[in-house]
């Protein structure tokens, strides 16, 4: 009896998520010093943790014998006050990855389908496949979501549409009016997940009024995270905003204590640390300009990005981007290959501190000299 053979076919068919390489692992493999390694691979915040969050968590270290507040009252109250939403429409997650999975578990099953775009966040196909639902991938348009194609792909059995705005790994942003028209066009029984993991990096003028849209579209689910601009990726906390009915359903499939005590306290303190958020955005804007200038000097194409990362084209049929990725690793620089996203010529690099960006650009320049771009 081989239990694995009897697992559902759709589970056995899942290709595992490929995370960014941890610093400790590269240090082990290459015999490098951890301190000499630059990791620009997982869109983490190079400023570290918000000092307010750190202080709040430090105070709570003695309270870890008790279960966390399974309803996350304080964090939900803070989110509700900040965004002007009802607490009943908030669902907390162990990272926003968790709430994406809750949406899949609540709405998808064998015999249903979910729609997402080519080059979109890898978690959408993963959570879809795990339920036995069919994933429908629509072709991208200039590396972004083709909303007309996504609308056309919606079938009678479609229950969920996933959209990342800005998208990871491509960094593309949808126009607000196009997104609004799309929401109006989607049948009311289809849940639309608008994943705003990088929303805090946008200028105010670029931000869609998505929270206001919740009142207009009861089938809309917004997901947000503390992992990126808030600098708390290791803590694992994110949330969804939805109608009270949808939120209630998501909460039924949620683990009772999915967000831990430190995460609840750290996120609550970080939420209103406006100075830290502003500094994150300032460092990201300056770092993005530095990266783009570096790419231009090296004659490399990139995809314009609205997130805290950018895809740069270093590969060609003669020189796969994977070879450049490996060469960067040997020099202690970790970025992210995106061949698994159907982009074999690109590498995704997260925006770091000025000296990290400079180190990446200078090592890249050396590597490209050794393996030059064939015409
Ligand atoms: C990083 C990211 C997330 C957030 O992941 P967490 O689980 O909150 O750490 C969600 N969506 C996209 C598109 C991302 O890139």
GROMACS .gro file of C-alpha atoms and ligand atoms in nm:
model
  390
    1UNK     CA    1   0.000   0.000   0.000
    2UNK     CA    2   0.160   0.321  -0.113
    3UNK     CA    3  -0.025   0.614   0.041
    4UNK     CA    4   0.129   0.866  -0.197
    5UNK     CA    5  -0.016   0.686  -0.499
    6UNK     CA    6  -0.360   0.728  -0.350
    7UNK     CA    7  -0.332   1.102  -0.290
    8UNK     CA    8  -0.558   1.293  -0.532
    9UNK     CA    9  -0.404   1.323  -0.878
   10UNK     CA   10  -0.441   1.700  -0.862
   11UNK     CA   11  -0.229   1.712  -0.545
   12UNK     CA   12   0.043   1.489  -0.689
   13UNK     CA   13   0.053   1.711  -1.000
   14UNK     CA   14   0.141   2.028  -0.804
   15UNK     CA   15   0.483   2.172  -0.886
   16UNK     CA   16   0.625   2.296  -0.553
   17UNK     CA   17   0.669   2.672  -0.495
   18UNK     CA   18   1.030   2.779  -0.545
   19UNK     CA   19   1.125   3.028  -0.274
   20UNK     CA   20   1.421   3.266  -0.286
   21UNK     CA   21   1.742   3.102  -0.167
   22UNK     CA   22   1.804   3.173   0.202
   23UNK     CA   23   2.132   3.346   0.294
   24UNK     CA   24   2.223   3.063   0.532
   25UNK     CA   25   2.186   2.804   0.254
   26UNK     CA   26   2.409   2.991   0.008
   27UNK     CA   27   2.669   3.045   0.280
   28UNK     CA   28   2.672   2.669   0.347
   29UNK     CA   29   2.688   2.572  -0.019
   30UNK     CA   30   2.955   2.817  -0.131
   31UNK     CA   31   3.155   2.843   0.190
   32UNK     CA   32   3.079   3.216   0.205
   33UNK     CA   33   3.037   3.445   0.502
   34UNK     CA   34   2.672   3.525   0.570
   35UNK     CA   35   2.767   3.888   0.622
   36UNK     CA   36   2.912   3.905   0.270
   37UNK     CA   37   2.595   3.783   0.102
   38UNK     CA   38   2.342   4.021  -0.053
   39UNK     CA   39   1.990   3.881  -0.089
   40UNK     CA   40   1.769   4.066  -0.335
   41UNK     CA   41   1.547   3.767  -0.406
   42UNK     CA   42   1.222   3.786  -0.211
   43UNK     CA   43   1.107   4.150  -0.223
   44UNK     CA   44   1.188   4.191   0.145
   45UNK     CA   45   1.225   4.532   0.306
   46UNK     CA   46   1.594   4.630   0.325
   47UNK     CA   47   1.519   4.864   0.618
   48UNK     CA   48   1.434   4.568   0.840
   49UNK     CA   49   1.155   4.579   1.098
   50UNK     CA   50   0.961   4.891   1.198
   51UNK     CA   51   1.103   5.000   1.538
   52UNK     CA   52   0.750   5.032   1.676
   53UNK     CA   53   0.669   4.674   1.579
   54UNK     CA   54   0.992   4.552   1.738
   55UNK     CA   55   0.915   4.728   2.065
   56UNK     CA   56   0.562   4.585   2.077
   57UNK     CA   57   0.682   4.232   2.012
   58UNK     CA   58   0.964   4.250   2.265
   59UNK     CA   59   0.713   4.339   2.537
   60UNK     CA   60   0.504   4.032   2.451
   61UNK     CA   61   0.777   3.768   2.470
   62UNK     CA   62   0.665   3.670   2.820
   63UNK     CA   63   0.306   3.611   2.709
   64UNK     CA   64   0.373   3.326   2.470
   65UNK     CA   65   0.238   3.056   2.700
   66UNK     CA   66  -0.113   3.173   2.613
   67UNK     CA   67  -0.294   3.117   2.284
   68UNK     CA   68  -0.327   3.426   2.067
   69UNK     CA   69  -0.657   3.609   2.028
   70UNK     CA   70  -0.811   3.390   1.758
   71UNK     CA   71  -1.028   3.679   1.643
   72UNK     CA   72  -0.739   3.924   1.625
   73UNK     CA   73  -0.954   4.198   1.776
   74UNK     CA   74  -0.683   4.465   1.824
   75UNK     CA   75  -0.535   4.428   1.477
   76UNK     CA   76  -0.876   4.418   1.311
   77UNK     CA   77  -0.985   4.725   1.507
   78UNK     CA   78  -0.671   4.910   1.395
   79UNK     CA   79  -0.723   4.810   1.030
   80UNK     CA   80  -1.093   4.904   1.048
   81UNK     CA   81  -1.010   5.245   1.194
   82UNK     CA   82  -0.733   5.314   0.945
   83UNK     CA   83  -0.927   5.211   0.634
   84UNK     CA   84  -1.283   5.294   0.739
   85UNK     CA   85  -1.413   4.938   0.699
   86UNK     CA   86  -1.625   4.712   0.921
   87UNK     CA   87  -1.435   4.463   1.137
   88UNK     CA   88  -1.672   4.190   1.013
   89UNK     CA   89  -1.524   4.226   0.666
   90UNK     CA   90  -1.163   4.165   0.774
   91UNK     CA   91  -0.996   3.823   0.766
   92UNK     CA   92  -0.646   3.789   0.912
   93UNK     CA   93  -0.394   3.546   0.770
   94UNK     CA   94  -0.057   3.386   0.839
   95UNK     CA   95   0.075   3.605   0.557
   96UNK     CA   96  -0.158   3.705   0.276
   97UNK     CA   97  -0.061   3.372   0.121
   98UNK     CA   98  -0.283   3.221   0.390
   99UNK     CA   99  -0.586   3.431   0.293
  100UNK     CA  100  -0.534   3.344  -0.076
  101UNK     CA  101  -0.555   2.981   0.029
  102UNK     CA  102  -0.868   3.048   0.236
  103UNK     CA  103  -1.037   3.196  -0.073
  104UNK     CA  104  -0.947   2.885  -0.271
  105UNK     CA  105  -1.065   2.650   0.002
  106UNK     CA  106  -1.391   2.838   0.053
  107UNK     CA  107  -1.489   2.875  -0.313
  108UNK     CA  108  -1.307   2.613  -0.521
  109UNK     CA  109  -1.355   2.237  -0.550
  110UNK     CA  110  -1.333   1.975  -0.824
  111UNK     CA  111  -1.571   2.077  -1.103
  112UNK     CA  112  -1.502   2.450  -1.065
  113UNK     CA  113  -1.235   2.675  -1.215
  114UNK     CA  114  -1.025   2.982  -1.133
  115UNK     CA  115  -0.885   3.236  -1.378
  116UNK     CA  116  -0.543   3.402  -1.349
  117UNK     CA  117  -0.289   3.551  -1.585
  118UNK     CA  118   0.032   3.422  -1.734
  119UNK     CA  119   0.333   3.565  -1.544
  120UNK     CA  120   0.113   3.630  -1.237
  121UNK     CA  121   0.197   3.533  -0.878
  122UNK     CA  122   0.277   3.159  -0.855
  123UNK     CA  123   0.057   3.107  -0.551
  124UNK     CA  124  -0.266   3.143  -0.756
  125UNK     CA  125  -0.216   2.821  -0.954
  126UNK     CA  126  -0.086   2.647  -0.640
  127UNK     CA  127  -0.389   2.719  -0.422
  128UNK     CA  128  -0.621   2.644  -0.714
  129UNK     CA  129  -0.466   2.306  -0.790
  130UNK     CA  130  -0.470   2.202  -0.426
  131UNK     CA  131  -0.852   2.211  -0.431
  132UNK     CA  132  -0.890   2.005  -0.746
  133UNK     CA  133  -1.033   2.300  -0.938
  134UNK     CA  134  -0.915   2.376  -1.291
  135UNK     CA  135  -0.676   2.670  -1.333
  136UNK     CA  136  -0.733   2.878  -1.645
  137UNK     CA  137  -0.427   3.085  -1.736
  138UNK     CA  138  -0.486   3.371  -1.980
  139UNK     CA  139  -0.201   3.508  -2.196
  140UNK     CA  140  -0.036   3.823  -2.063
  141UNK     CA  141  -0.032   4.152  -2.251
  142UNK     CA  142   0.305   4.326  -2.236
  143UNK     CA  143   0.380   4.120  -1.923
  144UNK     CA  144   0.065   4.249  -1.750
  145UNK     CA  145  -0.289   4.120  -1.701
  146UNK     CA  146  -0.505   4.122  -2.016
  147UNK     CA  147  -0.838   4.202  -1.852
  148UNK     CA  148  -1.040   4.144  -2.172
  149UNK     CA  149  -0.886   3.798  -2.206
  150UNK     CA  150  -0.953   3.728  -1.838
  151UNK     CA  151  -1.316   3.835  -1.872
  152UNK     CA  152  -1.356   3.616  -2.181
  153UNK     CA  153  -1.201   3.318  -1.997
  154UNK     CA  154  -1.464   3.320  -1.721
  155UNK     CA  155  -1.686   3.011  -1.761
  156UNK     CA  156  -2.005   2.898  -1.595
  157UNK     CA  157  -1.799   2.693  -1.351
  158UNK     CA  158  -1.557   2.978  -1.268
  159UNK     CA  159  -1.572   3.078  -0.902
  160UNK     CA  160  -1.258   3.291  -0.853
  161UNK     CA  161  -1.045   3.534  -1.055
  162UNK     CA  162  -0.702   3.629  -0.918
  163UNK     CA  163  -0.542   3.962  -1.007
  164UNK     CA  164  -0.217   4.099  -0.863
  165UNK     CA  165  -0.187   4.478  -0.881
  166UNK     CA  166   0.101   4.557  -0.900
  167UNK     CA  167   0.187   4.213  -1.026
  168UNK     CA  168   0.474   3.998  -0.903
  169UNK     CA  169   0.712   3.912  -1.071
  170UNK     CA  170   0.655   4.155  -1.360
  171UNK     CA  171   0.575   4.470  -1.160
  172UNK     CA  172   0.300   4.581  -1.399
  173UNK     CA  173   0.011   4.801  -1.283
  174UNK     CA  174  -0.343   4.812  -1.421
  175UNK     CA  175  -0.515   5.142  -1.495
  176UNK     CA  176  -0.779   5.221  -1.232
  177UNK     CA  177  -1.063   5.276  -1.481
  178UNK     CA  178  -0.986   4.951  -1.665
  179UNK     CA  179  -0.990   4.762  -1.336
  180UNK     CA  180  -1.319   4.920  -1.234
  181UNK     CA  181  -1.478   4.838  -1.570
  182UNK     CA  182  -1.355   4.481  -1.533
  183UNK     CA  183  -1.516   4.446  -1.189
  184UNK     CA  184  -1.843   4.576  -1.334
  185UNK     CA  185  -1.827   4.320  -1.614
  186UNK     CA  186  -1.762   4.013  -1.397
  187UNK     CA  187  -2.071   3.803  -1.310
  188UNK     CA  188  -2.180   3.868  -0.952
  189UNK     CA  189  -2.127   3.507  -0.844
  190UNK     CA  190  -1.755   3.512  -0.929
  191UNK     CA  191  -1.515   3.620  -0.652
  192UNK     CA  192  -1.248   3.865  -0.773
  193UNK     CA  193  -0.933   3.865  -0.561
  194UNK     CA  194  -0.738   4.186  -0.599
  195UNK     CA  195  -0.397   4.120  -0.446
  196UNK     CA  196  -0.242   4.449  -0.337
  197UNK     CA  197   0.074   4.317  -0.175
  198UNK     CA  198   0.276   4.607  -0.318
  199UNK     CA  199   0.011   4.880  -0.292
  200UNK     CA  200   0.209   5.079  -0.034
  201UNK     CA  201   0.485   5.143  -0.287
  202UNK     CA  202   0.250   5.329  -0.522
  203UNK     CA  203   0.212   5.704  -0.531
  204UNK     CA  204  -0.129   5.817  -0.406
  205UNK     CA  205  -0.230   5.908  -0.761
  206UNK     CA  206  -0.158   5.550  -0.877
  207UNK     CA  207  -0.362   5.378  -0.606
  208UNK     CA  208  -0.702   5.242  -0.707
  209UNK     CA  209  -0.988   5.336  -0.466
  210UNK     CA  210  -1.021   4.964  -0.401
  211UNK     CA  211  -1.152   4.992  -0.045
  212UNK     CA  212  -1.439   5.208  -0.169
  213UNK     CA  213  -1.510   4.946  -0.437
  214UNK     CA  214  -1.592   4.690  -0.165
  215UNK     CA  215  -1.930   4.857  -0.113
  216UNK     CA  216  -2.003   4.842  -0.486
  217UNK     CA  217  -1.885   4.483  -0.544
  218UNK     CA  218  -1.984   4.227  -0.275
  219UNK     CA  219  -1.781   3.969  -0.471
  220UNK     CA  220  -1.455   4.167  -0.435
  221UNK     CA  221  -1.179   4.045  -0.201
  222UNK     CA  222  -0.874   4.268  -0.141
  223UNK     CA  223  -0.561   4.108   0.001
  224UNK     CA  224  -0.279   4.297   0.167
  225UNK     CA  225   0.034   4.205   0.356
  226UNK     CA  226   0.277   4.320   0.623
  227UNK     CA  227   0.558   4.132   0.445
  228UNK     CA  228   0.671   4.398   0.201
  229UNK     CA  229   0.649   4.770   0.280
  230UNK     CA  230   0.599   4.697   0.652
  231UNK     CA  231   0.915   4.484   0.673
  232UNK     CA  232   0.759   4.186   0.855
  233UNK     CA  233   0.798   3.899   0.606
  234UNK     CA  234   0.938   3.661   0.868
  235UNK     CA  235   0.646   3.727   1.103
  236UNK     CA  236   0.381   3.607   0.854
  237UNK     CA  237   0.081   3.835   0.868
  238UNK     CA  238  -0.157   3.962   0.604
  239UNK     CA  239  -0.529   4.021   0.567
  240UNK     CA  240  -0.826   4.020   0.335
  241UNK     CA  241  -1.100   4.282   0.309
  242UNK     CA  242  -1.435   4.162   0.177
  243UNK     CA  243  -1.808   4.175   0.237
  244UNK     CA  244  -1.910   4.041   0.577
  245UNK     CA  245  -2.066   3.736   0.410
  246UNK     CA  246  -1.752   3.644   0.217
  247UNK     CA  247  -1.534   3.714   0.521
  248UNK     CA  248  -1.756   3.487   0.730
  249UNK     CA  249  -1.707   3.205   0.484
  250UNK     CA  250  -1.329   3.253   0.477
  251UNK     CA  251  -1.322   3.247   0.857
  252UNK     CA  252  -1.494   2.908   0.857
  253UNK     CA  253  -1.204   2.744   0.677
  254UNK     CA  254  -0.941   2.939   0.872
  255UNK     CA  255  -0.734   2.773   1.144
  256UNK     CA  256  -0.862   2.914   1.475
  257UNK     CA  257  -0.519   3.052   1.573
  258UNK     CA  258  -0.362   3.113   1.231
  259UNK     CA  259  -0.196   3.441   1.329
  260UNK     CA  260   0.038   3.418   1.626
  261UNK     CA  261   0.061   3.652   1.924
  262UNK     CA  262   0.377   3.830   1.813
  263UNK     CA  263   0.242   3.875   1.463
  264UNK     CA  264  -0.080   4.030   1.590
  265UNK     CA  265   0.106   4.275   1.814
  266UNK     CA  266   0.383   4.354   1.567
  267UNK     CA  267   0.143   4.420   1.282
  268UNK     CA  268  -0.085   4.635   1.499
  269UNK     CA  269   0.210   4.853   1.596
  270UNK     CA  270   0.349   4.864   1.242
  271UNK     CA  271   0.017   4.955   1.078
  272UNK     CA  272   0.031   5.315   1.190
  273UNK     CA  273   0.408   5.362   1.172
  274UNK     CA  274   0.370   5.616   0.892
  275UNK     CA  275   0.731   5.731   0.919
  276UNK     CA  276   0.860   5.379   0.853
  277UNK     CA  277   0.624   5.334   0.558
  278UNK     CA  278   0.729   5.669   0.410
  279UNK     CA  279   1.096   5.579   0.452
  280UNK     CA  280   1.036   5.239   0.287
  281UNK     CA  281   0.884   5.411  -0.013
  282UNK     CA  282   1.158   5.673  -0.030
  283UNK     CA  283   1.436   5.410  -0.019
  284UNK     CA  284   1.251   5.204  -0.280
  285UNK     CA  285   1.202   5.495  -0.520
  286UNK     CA  286   1.569   5.593  -0.496
  287UNK     CA  287   1.684   5.232  -0.529
  288UNK     CA  288   1.462   5.174  -0.832
  289UNK     CA  289   1.614   5.481  -1.003
  290UNK     CA  290   1.962   5.350  -0.918
  291UNK     CA  291   1.881   5.006  -1.065
  292UNK     CA  292   1.732   5.145  -1.385
  293UNK     CA  293   2.030   5.372  -1.435
  294UNK     CA  294   2.258   5.072  -1.386
  295UNK     CA  295   2.064   4.864  -1.640
  296UNK     CA  296   2.079   5.146  -1.891
  297UNK     CA  297   2.456   5.175  -1.847
  298UNK     CA  298   2.485   4.800  -1.912
  299UNK     CA  299   2.254   4.816  -2.213
  300UNK     CA  300   1.998   4.585  -2.050
  301UNK     CA  301   1.623   4.595  -2.106
  302UNK     CA  302   1.387   4.580  -1.809
  303UNK     CA  303   1.012   4.572  -1.743
  304UNK     CA  304   0.888   4.895  -1.583
  305UNK     CA  305   0.788   4.803  -1.228
  306UNK     CA  306   0.557   4.958  -0.970
  307UNK     CA  307   0.673   4.728  -0.689
  308UNK     CA  308   0.992   4.694  -0.483
  309UNK     CA  309   1.157   4.473  -0.746
  310UNK     CA  310   1.227   4.480  -1.118
  311UNK     CA  311   1.275   4.222  -1.392
  312UNK     CA  312   1.588   4.271  -1.601
  313UNK     CA  313   1.662   4.093  -1.926
  314UNK     CA  314   2.004   3.931  -1.902
  315UNK     CA  315   1.937   3.619  -2.108
  316UNK     CA  316   1.910   3.521  -2.472
  317UNK     CA  317   1.883   3.185  -2.648
  318UNK     CA  318   2.263   3.164  -2.636
  319UNK     CA  319   2.295   3.269  -2.275
  320UNK     CA  320   2.019   3.160  -2.040
  321UNK     CA  321   1.945   3.394  -1.752
  322UNK     CA  322   1.994   3.090  -1.529
  323UNK     CA  323   2.368   3.099  -1.604
  324UNK     CA  324   2.385   3.461  -1.493
  325UNK     CA  325   2.185   3.371  -1.181
  326UNK     CA  326   2.437   3.095  -1.097
  327UNK     CA  327   2.732   3.327  -1.157
  328UNK     CA  328   2.576   3.587  -0.925
  329UNK     CA  329   2.531   3.321  -0.656
  330UNK     CA  330   2.901   3.232  -0.673
  331UNK     CA  331   2.973   3.598  -0.599
  332UNK     CA  332   2.734   3.599  -0.302
  333UNK     CA  333   2.446   3.782  -0.469
  334UNK     CA  334   2.104   3.614  -0.457
  335UNK     CA  335   1.836   3.727  -0.703
  336UNK     CA  336   1.538   3.537  -0.841
  337UNK     CA  337   1.526   3.341  -1.166
  338UNK     CA  338   1.177   3.359  -1.322
  339UNK     CA  339   1.197   3.080  -1.580
  340UNK     CA  340   0.923   2.904  -1.380
  341UNK     CA  341   0.706   3.209  -1.458
  342UNK     CA  342   0.763   3.159  -1.831
  343UNK     CA  343   1.030   3.430  -1.842
  344UNK     CA  344   1.358   3.242  -1.906
  345UNK     CA  345   1.547   3.552  -2.023
  346UNK     CA  346   1.478   3.758  -1.710
  347UNK     CA  347   1.595   3.779  -1.353
  348UNK     CA  348   1.385   3.949  -1.086
  349UNK     CA  349   1.585   4.163  -0.847
  350UNK     CA  350   1.445   4.321  -0.533
  351UNK     CA  351   1.534   4.681  -0.455
  352UNK     CA  352   1.781   4.695  -0.168
  353UNK     CA  353   1.981   4.961   0.014
  354UNK     CA  354   2.203   5.178  -0.210
  355UNK     CA  355   2.517   4.975  -0.131
  356UNK     CA  356   2.337   4.644  -0.197
  357UNK     CA  357   2.207   4.768  -0.531
  358UNK     CA  358   2.555   4.893  -0.622
  359UNK     CA  359   2.711   4.558  -0.529
  360UNK     CA  360   2.457   4.370  -0.745
  361UNK     CA  361   2.511   4.604  -1.042
  362UNK     CA  362   2.888   4.583  -1.021
  363UNK     CA  363   2.896   4.203  -0.991
  364UNK     CA  364   2.645   4.182  -1.279
  365UNK     CA  365   2.864   4.406  -1.494
  366UNK     CA  366   3.165   4.177  -1.431
  367UNK     CA  367   2.964   3.865  -1.513
  368UNK     CA  368   2.824   4.009  -1.835
  369UNK     CA  369   3.177   4.091  -1.950
  370UNK     CA  370   3.277   3.730  -1.901
  371UNK     CA  371   2.967   3.595  -2.075
  372UNK     CA  372   2.874   3.876  -2.317
  373UNK     CA  373   2.534   3.914  -2.479
  374UNK     CA  374   2.540   3.755  -2.825
  375UNK     CA  375   2.390   3.993  -3.084
  376LIG     C1  376   0.482   3.873  -0.153
  376LIG     C2  377   0.346   3.859  -0.213
  376LIG     C3  378   0.237   3.828  -0.134
  376LIG     C4  379   0.247   3.823   0.015
  376LIG     O1  380   0.291   3.715   0.070
  376LIG     P1  381   0.281   3.698   0.229
  376LIG     O2  382   0.223   3.563   0.243
  376LIG     O3  383   0.189   3.804   0.281
  376LIG     O4  384   0.419   3.712   0.280
  376LIG     C5  385   0.112   3.820  -0.190
  376LIG     N1  386   0.095   3.842  -0.320
  376LIG     C6  387   0.197   3.875  -0.399
  376LIG     C7  388   0.170   3.906  -0.542
  376LIG     C8  389   0.326   3.883  -0.348
  376LIG     O5  390   0.428   3.911  -0.428
   0.00000   0.00000   0.00000
